[in-house]
Structures are given as C-alpha cells and as structure tokens.
C-alpha cells in the first residue's frame, strides 16, 4: 500500500475529489498532498475542502521541476492538465503543451527519482477525430446511436474500445494526452515504472467548475438552476450528440480499486467511462435538468460547427470490467441530482464562477 500519495492538479475537479476520498478512506494511514497552480478558475474554492479532509496543499506548477522538489510520494495520481479539447486553437498551444506534456515529463522524473507508482488520467480524446466521425450511427428521436456494423475495428453499439485505430489527428489536447501515455509506457520499460492509464470519457459531478469549453454537464445543470439560455451547437443544432458520463463517485471507486490492486493492474491501459447506460444526448440532458430543477430555459439551435467536435462517444469498458471488479453504478438522475444539490447548497459562493460561462 502507498502511505504517501501526491495528487497533481489536486485542487481541480477530479484531483480534489480523489485526494479527499483517499485521505478519508485509505485502508492504511496515508499522507495525501495536493499540488496545483490554481490556474483553473474556481479551484481555489476546493482548498477549504482539502484542508478539512487533512490533505496537505502545495501551491506549485508541474511546468517547473523545482516545484516538485522535496516531495517523496509512493504513488502519484496525475490529474493536472489543461483539460479542454479546444485548448490551443485560439492562439498559442504553449500552455497546453508545457502543462500537459512537459508537465508529464516532470511528473515522470519525480516518479523515477522516488520510485513512485503512477495513475495517469488520460482521455477518450486520444482517439482520432476523423475516425470517430466516420462511424456508422442511426439518428433516433432524441439521440444518435452507434450501429453494430462499423467500418473500423474496436467499435460496436457498446462503444469505443481500446483497440480502436489511433492514426490521425485527435486535437491538440488529445495529442498531449496520447504523447504522455507513450512517455509513461517508455518510463515503464526503461526504468521499471509501474503505471496504470485510464482513458476517461466525460467525467461529471459536484465541484466541477464549468467553462463554456469544458464541463458540459455541470454547465447544463447550472444554466437550468440559474435560468440562463443555452445553445445546441453543431450537428445541425439538433442536440442529439451523445457522450457517456462517468460520475466522480464511480471514478473514485475505480481509483481506490486500482490502488488496492496495483500490482495486478499495473501496465494496463483502460477505457473508463459511464458506458452505454451512462450516456446521454444534450436533448436528454436537458430533459433530466428540467425534471430536477423544474426550470425550463430557452435553448437555441446553432448551425455553427465546433472544432474537434464529434457526434457520439461512448466508452466500451469491457476490458476494465474483465480485469477489475468495477462497473459504474450511479444513475444519470442521481449524478445530475448530486450536481444540483451541490449548487443549491453553495448557491451564493458558486454563483459568479458557475454563471461566468453562461
Ligand atoms: N473532466 C473531464 O471530463 C475529463 C475527461 C477525461 C480526462 N480528464 C482528465 O482528468 C484530469 C483532471 O481533469 P479535471 O476535470 O479535474 O480538470 P480541472 O481543470 O478541474 O483540474 C485540473 C487542475 O490542474 C491544475 N493545473 C493546470 N495546469 C497546471 C500546472 N501547470 N501545474 C499545476 N496544476 C495545474 C488546474 O488549476 C486545475 O485545478 C485531467 O488530466 C484531464 O485531462 C478529465
């Protein structure tokens, strides 16, 4: 077991949730340190939660190796990133590449120096856009649906598996994540690093600070709560584009399972998502938000096509299910209700950060 855990990006949505859970539920006494440069707006709101759970906070930047000195983790959970698929298109990719790629290098160097294990949070965005756009799908009244007969390997009506082809452009963000995965695997081969890679679909839950370019589920619930207008962007403005949602509660359960079974699972690359049962189109998300908030907001169709967008992504998690006794269990309604409850309880402090992108 690991008695010292470092969570990079530990004040972010995923990092803070994991750090708090690991500090509170570790089976052995564990010192958890959260390192974050607080670049993400709203991350500072997680600092009291971290302190309350006994997580040590270190203000630091993974672009700067000197910010990692003095740390002696036995396990690093890498949650630090610029997580937007649109990052870098509107100007320079410098921050993205320095944080997501050079930052991985610095994190790996820390792991090499301290012999730490690594859990790397990668993304479904490692899969190329043109390939995903070429998939056969049917248009149903409220959503697009993947068909079983597909032109490519590694995909079925159950979603995209790890054997899906990797050739082609995947967004600058996706490139930094795939390149980081390759670096992790080289460190494993060259230096004996023990690592697990999780290619996560869309992750959602309380304490996600949404922006217009990232965190769509929290954004959708917040817009309904604060009665702000929304837009269905792309795909003819139909709102039928589909993603699978992995609740932060289910992801936390997965990471605990992986820590407890690290020796058996190390070396694995896993698609981790909500799968077909956890999937929803924007239209279906709207229906759930209306049900939970009792509010109806205007939603304008927009014919604008967003760069790097795809009509449908669903994680096929059967590889993970076959080796780990884990499957997502939180329902979509329970997930959205937990976000709604979080906003309702913290309405005053959250209003400005949650409505900034609306
Ligand atoms: N949220 C999702 O839907 C999703 C899906 C797939 C993968 N991921 C991955 O999960 C991880 C966590 O994402 P998240 O949703 O919590 O994002 P987030 O933006 O909420 O958290 C990332 C944290 O990293 C910090 N950070 C950014 N640059 C940094 C730097 N140079 N040095 C130190 N800290 C830095 C930010 O301040 C932020 O607190 C990321 O690696 C992301 O790529 C997220």
Short mmCIF file of C-alpha atoms and ligand atoms in Angstrom, two decimals:
data_model
loop_
_atom_site.label_atom_id
_atom_site.label_comp_id
_atom_site.label_asym_id
_atom_site.label_seq_id
_atom_site.Cartn_x
_atom_site.Cartn_y
_atom_site.Cartn_z
CA UNK A 1 0.00 0.00 0.00
CA UNK A 2 1.07 3.58 -0.55
CA UNK A 3 1.46 5.67 2.58
CA UNK A 4 2.32 8.91 0.74
CA UNK A 5 0.21 9.97 -2.24
CA UNK A 6 0.72 13.03 -4.43
CA UNK A 7 -2.24 14.26 -6.50
CA UNK A 8 -1.16 16.72 -9.18
CA UNK A 9 -3.95 19.09 -10.19
CA UNK A 10 -5.16 18.30 -6.68
CA UNK A 11 -7.33 21.41 -6.37
CA UNK A 12 -9.18 20.68 -9.61
CA UNK A 13 -12.49 18.88 -10.00
CA UNK A 14 -11.15 15.33 -10.25
CA UNK A 15 -7.95 15.86 -8.25
CA UNK A 16 -9.66 17.38 -5.20
CA UNK A 17 -12.37 14.72 -5.14
CA UNK A 18 -9.81 11.91 -5.35
CA UNK A 19 -7.43 13.49 -2.82
CA UNK A 20 -10.21 13.96 -0.27
CA UNK A 21 -11.50 10.44 -0.73
CA UNK A 22 -8.02 8.93 -0.50
CA UNK A 23 -7.28 10.87 2.70
CA UNK A 24 -10.56 9.82 4.27
CA UNK A 25 -10.91 6.23 3.12
CA UNK A 26 -7.41 4.82 2.79
CA UNK A 27 -7.10 1.41 4.44
CA UNK A 28 -3.72 2.41 5.93
CA UNK A 29 -2.74 5.85 7.38
CA UNK A 30 -1.93 7.89 4.29
CA UNK A 31 -0.46 11.33 3.83
CA UNK A 32 -2.08 12.93 0.78
CA UNK A 33 -0.58 16.03 -0.83
CA UNK A 34 -2.45 18.04 -3.48
CA UNK A 35 -0.26 20.11 -5.80
CA UNK A 36 -1.92 22.73 -8.01
CA UNK A 37 -1.10 26.09 -9.58
CA UNK A 38 -4.76 27.18 -9.21
CA UNK A 39 -4.94 28.12 -12.89
CA UNK A 40 -8.48 26.79 -13.24
CA UNK A 41 -10.98 29.38 -12.10
CA UNK A 42 -12.81 28.07 -9.03
CA UNK A 43 -10.07 25.62 -7.99
CA UNK A 44 -9.30 27.86 -5.04
CA UNK A 45 -12.78 27.03 -3.71
CA UNK A 46 -11.58 23.49 -3.13
CA UNK A 47 -8.81 24.49 -0.74
CA UNK A 48 -11.00 24.54 2.41
CA UNK A 49 -12.40 21.12 1.45
CA UNK A 50 -8.88 19.74 1.08
CA UNK A 51 -7.83 21.22 4.42
CA UNK A 52 -10.95 19.86 6.11
CA UNK A 53 -10.08 16.35 4.92
CA UNK A 54 -6.49 16.61 6.14
CA UNK A 55 -4.98 16.90 2.66
CA UNK A 56 -1.81 18.96 2.53
CA UNK A 57 -1.91 21.62 -0.19
CA UNK A 58 1.18 22.69 -2.06
CA UNK A 59 0.95 25.61 -4.45
CA UNK A 60 3.09 24.52 -7.39
CA UNK A 61 3.30 24.22 -11.13
CA UNK A 62 4.22 20.98 -12.88
CA UNK A 63 5.82 23.01 -15.65
CA UNK A 64 8.52 23.85 -13.09
CA UNK A 65 10.55 20.84 -11.86
CA UNK A 66 11.76 22.87 -8.86
CA UNK A 67 8.15 22.96 -7.60
CA UNK A 68 8.31 19.18 -7.22
CA UNK A 69 11.43 19.08 -5.07
CA UNK A 70 11.16 17.74 -1.54
CA UNK A 71 8.20 15.52 -2.42
CA UNK A 72 8.65 11.79 -1.71
CA UNK A 73 5.43 10.14 -2.90
CA UNK A 74 4.94 6.40 -3.13
CA UNK A 75 2.09 6.97 -5.59
CA UNK A 76 1.35 9.87 -7.93
CA UNK A 77 -2.18 10.36 -9.25
CA UNK A 78 -1.78 12.68 -12.23
CA UNK A 79 -4.86 14.93 -12.53
CA UNK A 80 -3.10 18.10 -13.56
CA UNK A 81 -3.89 19.36 -17.02
CA UNK A 82 -5.42 21.91 -19.26
CA UNK A 83 -8.43 19.66 -19.95
CA UNK A 84 -10.20 21.40 -22.84
CA UNK A 85 -10.35 19.82 -26.29
CA UNK A 86 -10.48 23.37 -27.70
CA UNK A 87 -7.25 24.44 -25.97
CA UNK A 88 -4.57 25.85 -28.21
CA UNK A 89 -6.72 26.53 -31.28
CA UNK A 90 -7.44 30.13 -30.36
CA UNK A 91 -3.81 31.28 -30.15
CA UNK A 92 -0.71 29.51 -28.94
CA UNK A 93 -0.63 25.88 -27.74
CA UNK A 94 2.23 26.77 -25.40
CA UNK A 95 0.41 26.47 -22.07
CA UNK A 96 -1.28 23.25 -23.17
CA UNK A 97 1.91 21.57 -24.31
CA UNK A 98 4.02 22.79 -21.41
CA UNK A 99 1.46 21.70 -18.79
CA UNK A 100 0.14 18.51 -20.36
CA UNK A 101 3.29 17.17 -21.99
CA UNK A 102 6.32 18.77 -20.36
CA UNK A 103 4.41 18.51 -17.07
CA UNK A 104 4.10 14.75 -17.62
CA UNK A 105 7.85 14.57 -18.15
CA UNK A 106 8.48 16.38 -14.85
CA UNK A 107 5.97 14.12 -13.10
CA UNK A 108 7.67 11.04 -14.54
CA UNK A 109 11.05 12.32 -13.44
CA UNK A 110 9.67 12.68 -9.91
CA UNK A 111 8.35 9.11 -10.14
CA UNK A 112 11.74 7.86 -11.39
CA UNK A 113 13.59 9.63 -8.58
CA UNK A 114 11.27 8.44 -5.80
CA UNK A 115 10.36 5.03 -7.33
CA UNK A 116 6.70 6.11 -7.13
CA UNK A 117 3.85 4.29 -8.86
CA UNK A 118 1.65 6.34 -11.21
CA UNK A 119 -2.03 6.51 -12.10
CA UNK A 120 -2.39 8.67 -15.20
CA UNK A 121 -5.74 10.21 -16.10
CA UNK A 122 -5.86 10.17 -19.86
CA UNK A 123 -8.82 10.82 -22.09
CA UNK A 124 -11.07 9.34 -24.73
CA UNK A 125 -9.77 12.22 -26.85
CA UNK A 126 -6.72 10.12 -27.72
CA UNK A 127 -8.94 8.53 -30.41
CA UNK A 128 -8.72 10.38 -33.75
CA UNK A 129 -11.49 12.72 -34.81
CA UNK A 130 -11.82 11.67 -38.47
CA UNK A 131 -12.09 8.01 -37.44
CA UNK A 132 -14.77 8.81 -34.85
CA UNK A 133 -16.60 10.94 -37.42
CA UNK A 134 -16.58 8.04 -39.91
CA UNK A 135 -18.55 5.72 -37.63
CA UNK A 136 -21.96 4.43 -38.65
CA UNK A 137 -24.76 5.72 -36.49
CA UNK A 138 -28.52 5.98 -36.63
CA UNK A 139 -30.48 9.12 -35.86
CA UNK A 140 -33.21 8.49 -33.30
CA UNK A 141 -35.80 10.97 -31.98
CA UNK A 142 -33.57 12.21 -29.13
CA UNK A 143 -30.05 10.95 -29.91
CA UNK A 144 -27.52 9.44 -32.28
CA UNK A 145 -26.93 5.70 -31.74
CA UNK A 146 -23.86 3.69 -32.77
CA UNK A 147 -24.58 0.71 -35.02
CA UNK A 148 -23.03 -2.74 -34.61
CA UNK A 149 -21.66 -2.92 -38.14
CA UNK A 150 -18.81 -0.44 -38.28
CA UNK A 151 -16.14 0.41 -40.87
CA UNK A 152 -13.36 0.21 -38.24
CA UNK A 153 -12.15 -2.24 -35.61
CA UNK A 154 -12.61 -1.77 -31.88
CA UNK A 155 -16.10 -0.28 -32.02
CA UNK A 156 -19.65 -1.60 -31.74
CA UNK A 157 -23.01 -0.40 -30.49
CA UNK A 158 -21.46 -0.76 -26.99
CA UNK A 159 -18.96 1.99 -27.76
CA UNK A 160 -15.28 2.51 -28.46
CA UNK A 161 -12.75 0.01 -27.13
CA UNK A 162 -9.00 0.28 -26.62
CA UNK A 163 -8.25 -1.42 -29.95
CA UNK A 164 -9.82 1.44 -31.92
CA UNK A 165 -7.28 2.73 -34.51
CA UNK A 166 -5.05 5.58 -33.34
CA UNK A 167 -3.90 7.03 -36.68
CA UNK A 168 -4.93 10.61 -37.44
CA UNK A 169 -5.34 13.97 -35.76
CA UNK A 170 -7.13 13.99 -32.41
CA UNK A 171 -6.98 17.64 -31.24
CA UNK A 172 -4.01 19.33 -29.66
CA UNK A 173 -5.32 18.31 -26.23
CA UNK A 174 -5.73 14.67 -27.27
CA UNK A 175 -2.22 14.73 -28.74
CA UNK A 176 -0.72 15.86 -25.42
CA UNK A 177 -2.51 13.04 -23.65
CA UNK A 178 -1.56 10.30 -26.13
CA UNK A 179 2.04 11.54 -26.20
CA UNK A 180 2.01 11.48 -22.38
CA UNK A 181 0.72 7.90 -22.44
CA UNK A 182 3.64 6.95 -24.70
CA UNK A 183 6.07 8.66 -22.35
CA UNK A 184 4.57 6.79 -19.38
CA UNK A 185 4.98 3.49 -21.23
CA UNK A 186 8.61 4.27 -22.14
CA UNK A 187 9.39 5.07 -18.49
CA UNK A 188 7.80 1.77 -17.54
CA UNK A 189 10.06 -0.05 -19.99
CA UNK A 190 13.22 1.95 -19.36
CA UNK A 191 13.06 2.46 -15.60
CA UNK A 192 10.58 -0.11 -14.31
CA UNK A 193 7.89 2.50 -13.59
CA UNK A 194 4.65 0.82 -12.50
CA UNK A 195 1.71 2.71 -14.05
CA UNK A 196 -1.98 2.46 -14.85
CA UNK A 197 -3.53 4.57 -17.61
CA UNK A 198 -7.26 5.40 -17.61
CA UNK A 199 -8.72 6.87 -20.81
CA UNK A 200 -11.70 8.63 -19.28
CA UNK A 201 -14.81 9.70 -21.13
CA UNK A 202 -16.64 12.73 -19.86
CA UNK A 203 -16.38 12.98 -16.06
CA UNK A 204 -19.09 14.82 -14.12
CA UNK A 205 -20.10 15.59 -10.58
CA UNK A 206 -20.19 18.19 -7.81
CA UNK A 207 -17.24 20.61 -7.55
CA UNK A 208 -16.67 20.75 -11.30
CA UNK A 209 -16.27 24.41 -12.21
CA UNK A 210 -17.65 24.54 -15.75
CA UNK A 211 -16.41 26.74 -18.56
CA UNK A 212 -18.03 27.22 -21.96
CA UNK A 213 -15.38 24.86 -23.42
CA UNK A 214 -15.24 22.19 -20.68
CA UNK A 215 -17.50 20.65 -18.04
CA UNK A 216 -20.71 20.49 -20.09
CA UNK A 217 -22.79 18.54 -17.56
CA UNK A 218 -22.22 20.98 -14.69
CA UNK A 219 -22.73 23.83 -17.18
CA UNK A 220 -26.10 22.38 -18.24
CA UNK A 221 -27.33 21.92 -14.67
CA UNK A 222 -26.08 25.39 -13.67
CA UNK A 223 -27.83 27.02 -16.64
CA UNK A 224 -31.10 25.41 -15.62
CA UNK A 225 -30.60 26.29 -11.96
CA UNK A 226 -29.74 29.95 -12.64
CA UNK A 227 -32.23 30.13 -15.56
CA UNK A 228 -29.73 31.08 -18.26
CA UNK A 229 -30.16 30.36 -22.01
CA UNK A 230 -28.22 27.59 -23.73
CA UNK A 231 -27.37 26.60 -27.29
CA UNK A 232 -27.24 23.27 -29.11
CA UNK A 233 -24.04 23.79 -31.09
CA UNK A 234 -23.15 21.67 -34.12
CA UNK A 235 -24.76 18.72 -35.91
CA UNK A 236 -27.49 20.97 -37.25
CA UNK A 237 -28.38 22.26 -33.80
CA UNK A 238 -30.31 19.05 -33.10
CA UNK A 239 -28.82 18.46 -29.63
CA UNK A 240 -28.56 14.77 -30.49
CA UNK A 241 -24.80 14.45 -29.93
CA UNK A 242 -24.05 11.80 -27.30
CA UNK A 243 -21.41 11.35 -24.61
CA UNK A 244 -21.11 8.85 -21.80
CA UNK A 245 -20.88 10.39 -18.35
CA UNK A 246 -18.67 8.90 -15.65
CA UNK A 247 -19.68 10.15 -12.23
CA UNK A 248 -16.90 11.33 -9.97
CA UNK A 249 -18.25 8.88 -7.38
CA UNK A 250 -17.73 5.95 -9.76
CA UNK A 251 -14.31 7.22 -10.86
CA UNK A 252 -13.29 7.49 -7.19
CA UNK A 253 -14.38 3.89 -6.64
CA UNK A 254 -12.31 2.83 -9.65
CA UNK A 255 -9.17 4.62 -8.45
CA UNK A 256 -9.49 3.05 -4.97
CA UNK A 257 -9.83 -0.35 -6.62
CA UNK A 258 -6.76 0.28 -8.77
CA UNK A 259 -4.69 1.41 -5.79
CA UNK A 260 -5.68 -1.68 -3.82
CA UNK A 261 -4.90 -3.97 -6.77
CA UNK A 262 -1.99 -2.03 -8.22
CA UNK A 263 0.39 -4.93 -8.71
CA UNK A 264 -2.17 -6.90 -10.70
CA UNK A 265 -3.46 -3.97 -12.77
CA UNK A 266 -0.21 -2.09 -13.46
CA UNK A 267 0.69 -1.86 -17.14
CA UNK A 268 -2.99 -1.61 -18.07
CA UNK A 269 -4.50 0.95 -20.46
CA UNK A 270 -8.23 1.13 -19.84
CA UNK A 271 -11.19 2.97 -21.32
CA UNK A 272 -13.09 4.22 -18.28
CA UNK A 273 -16.48 5.82 -18.74
CA UNK A 274 -20.14 5.64 -17.97
CA UNK A 275 -20.70 3.35 -20.96
CA UNK A 276 -23.97 2.99 -22.82
CA UNK A 277 -26.16 3.09 -19.64
CA UNK A 278 -24.43 6.33 -18.58
CA UNK A 279 -24.75 8.02 -21.95
CA UNK A 280 -26.99 10.94 -22.84
CA UNK A 281 -27.51 13.36 -25.68
CA UNK A 282 -27.75 17.08 -24.98
CA UNK A 283 -31.51 16.86 -25.51
CA UNK A 284 -31.75 14.06 -22.97
CA UNK A 285 -29.55 16.06 -20.59
CA UNK A 286 -31.99 18.94 -20.98
CA UNK A 287 -34.93 16.69 -20.07
CA UNK A 288 -33.13 15.48 -16.93
CA UNK A 289 -32.22 19.04 -15.93
CA UNK A 290 -35.84 20.14 -16.37
CA UNK A 291 -37.01 17.25 -14.22
CA UNK A 292 -34.51 18.01 -11.44
CA UNK A 293 -34.70 21.81 -11.36
CA UNK A 294 -38.31 22.25 -12.53
CA UNK A 295 -36.95 25.05 -14.71
CA UNK A 296 -37.23 25.36 -18.49
CA UNK A 297 -34.64 27.57 -20.19
CA UNK A 298 -34.57 28.71 -23.81
CA UNK A 299 -32.22 26.59 -25.96
CA UNK A 300 -31.34 27.96 -29.36
CA UNK A 301 -30.15 25.63 -32.14
CA UNK A 302 -26.87 26.81 -33.64
CA UNK A 303 -25.60 25.65 -37.02
CA UNK A 304 -22.04 26.64 -36.05
CA UNK A 305 -19.73 23.59 -36.05
CA UNK A 306 -17.29 23.40 -33.19
CA UNK A 307 -13.73 22.41 -33.93
CA UNK A 308 -12.77 18.87 -32.82
CA UNK A 309 -16.41 18.02 -32.12
CA UNK A 310 -17.77 14.52 -32.68
CA UNK A 311 -21.38 13.30 -32.89
CA UNK A 312 -21.04 10.40 -30.49
CA UNK A 313 -18.59 8.96 -27.99
CA UNK A 314 -19.35 6.06 -25.67
CA UNK A 315 -16.64 4.21 -23.73
CA UNK A 316 -16.64 0.46 -24.11
CA UNK A 317 -15.28 -0.52 -20.68
CA UNK A 318 -15.35 -4.30 -21.12
CA UNK A 319 -11.55 -4.62 -20.80
CA UNK A 320 -11.71 -2.85 -17.44
CA UNK A 321 -14.68 -4.93 -16.32
CA UNK A 322 -12.84 -8.13 -17.23
CA UNK A 323 -9.82 -7.41 -15.00
CA UNK A 324 -11.23 -5.17 -12.28
CA UNK A 325 -14.35 -5.81 -10.26
CA UNK A 326 -15.64 -2.38 -11.16
CA UNK A 327 -18.56 -1.04 -13.13
CA UNK A 328 -20.20 2.38 -12.92
CA UNK A 329 -23.26 2.26 -10.69
CA UNK A 330 -24.55 5.81 -10.21
CA UNK A 331 -27.59 6.54 -12.38
CA UNK A 332 -27.73 9.62 -14.60
CA UNK A 333 -30.56 11.01 -12.50
CA UNK A 334 -28.57 10.51 -9.28
CA UNK A 335 -25.49 12.11 -10.85
CA UNK A 336 -27.35 15.21 -12.05
CA UNK A 337 -29.24 15.43 -8.75
CA UNK A 338 -25.92 15.45 -6.86
CA UNK A 339 -24.70 18.37 -9.00
CA UNK A 340 -27.99 20.18 -8.47
CA UNK A 341 -27.81 19.65 -4.71
CA UNK A 342 -24.21 20.93 -4.65
CA UNK A 343 -25.23 24.13 -6.47
CA UNK A 344 -28.31 24.60 -4.27
CA UNK A 345 -26.29 24.21 -1.06
CA UNK A 346 -23.49 26.55 -2.18
CA UNK A 347 -25.52 28.89 -4.38
CA UNK A 348 -24.12 32.14 -3.06
CA UNK A 349 -20.44 31.25 -3.26
CA UNK A 350 -20.78 29.44 -6.60
CA UNK A 351 -23.00 31.88 -8.50
CA UNK A 352 -20.25 34.01 -10.04
CA UNK A 353 -17.98 31.15 -11.11
CA UNK A 354 -20.83 28.99 -12.41
CA UNK A 355 -22.52 31.73 -14.40
CA UNK A 356 -19.31 33.25 -15.83
CA UNK A 357 -19.51 30.98 -18.89
CA UNK A 358 -23.28 31.22 -19.37
N1 LIG B 1 -13.30 16.35 -16.65
C1 LIG B 1 -13.38 15.50 -17.65
O1 LIG B 1 -14.44 15.32 -18.25
C2 LIG B 1 -12.17 14.70 -18.05
C3 LIG B 1 -12.32 13.68 -19.01
C4 LIG B 1 -11.21 12.92 -19.38
C5 LIG B 1 -9.97 13.16 -18.79
N2 LIG B 1 -9.84 14.16 -17.87
C6 LIG B 1 -8.53 14.37 -17.27
O2 LIG B 1 -8.67 14.35 -15.87
C7 LIG B 1 -7.72 15.23 -15.29
C8 LIG B 1 -8.43 16.18 -14.33
O3 LIG B 1 -9.35 16.99 -15.06
P1 LIG B 1 -10.39 17.93 -14.32
O4 LIG B 1 -11.70 17.75 -14.98
O5 LIG B 1 -10.28 17.76 -12.86
O6 LIG B 1 -9.83 19.37 -14.73
P2 LIG B 1 -9.66 20.66 -13.79
O7 LIG B 1 -9.33 21.78 -14.70
O8 LIG B 1 -10.83 20.81 -12.90
O9 LIG B 1 -8.41 20.26 -12.90
C9 LIG B 1 -7.09 20.37 -13.36
C10 LIG B 1 -6.30 21.09 -12.29
O10 LIG B 1 -4.95 21.19 -12.74
C11 LIG B 1 -4.47 22.47 -12.40
N3 LIG B 1 -3.38 22.81 -13.30
C12 LIG B 1 -3.46 23.18 -14.61
N4 LIG B 1 -2.22 23.42 -15.08
C13 LIG B 1 -1.36 23.14 -14.06
C14 LIG B 1 0.05 23.21 -13.92
N5 LIG B 1 0.83 23.58 -14.95
N6 LIG B 1 0.61 22.90 -12.73
C15 LIG B 1 -0.16 22.54 -11.68
N7 LIG B 1 -1.51 22.47 -11.74
C16 LIG B 1 -2.09 22.77 -12.93
C17 LIG B 1 -5.66 23.41 -12.53
O11 LIG B 1 -5.53 24.58 -11.76
C18 LIG B 1 -6.80 22.53 -12.03
O12 LIG B 1 -7.05 22.72 -10.66
C19 LIG B 1 -7.02 15.93 -16.44
O13 LIG B 1 -5.80 15.27 -16.69
C20 LIG B 1 -7.95 15.75 -17.61
O14 LIG B 1 -7.25 15.74 -18.82
C21 LIG B 1 -10.91 14.92 -17.49
#
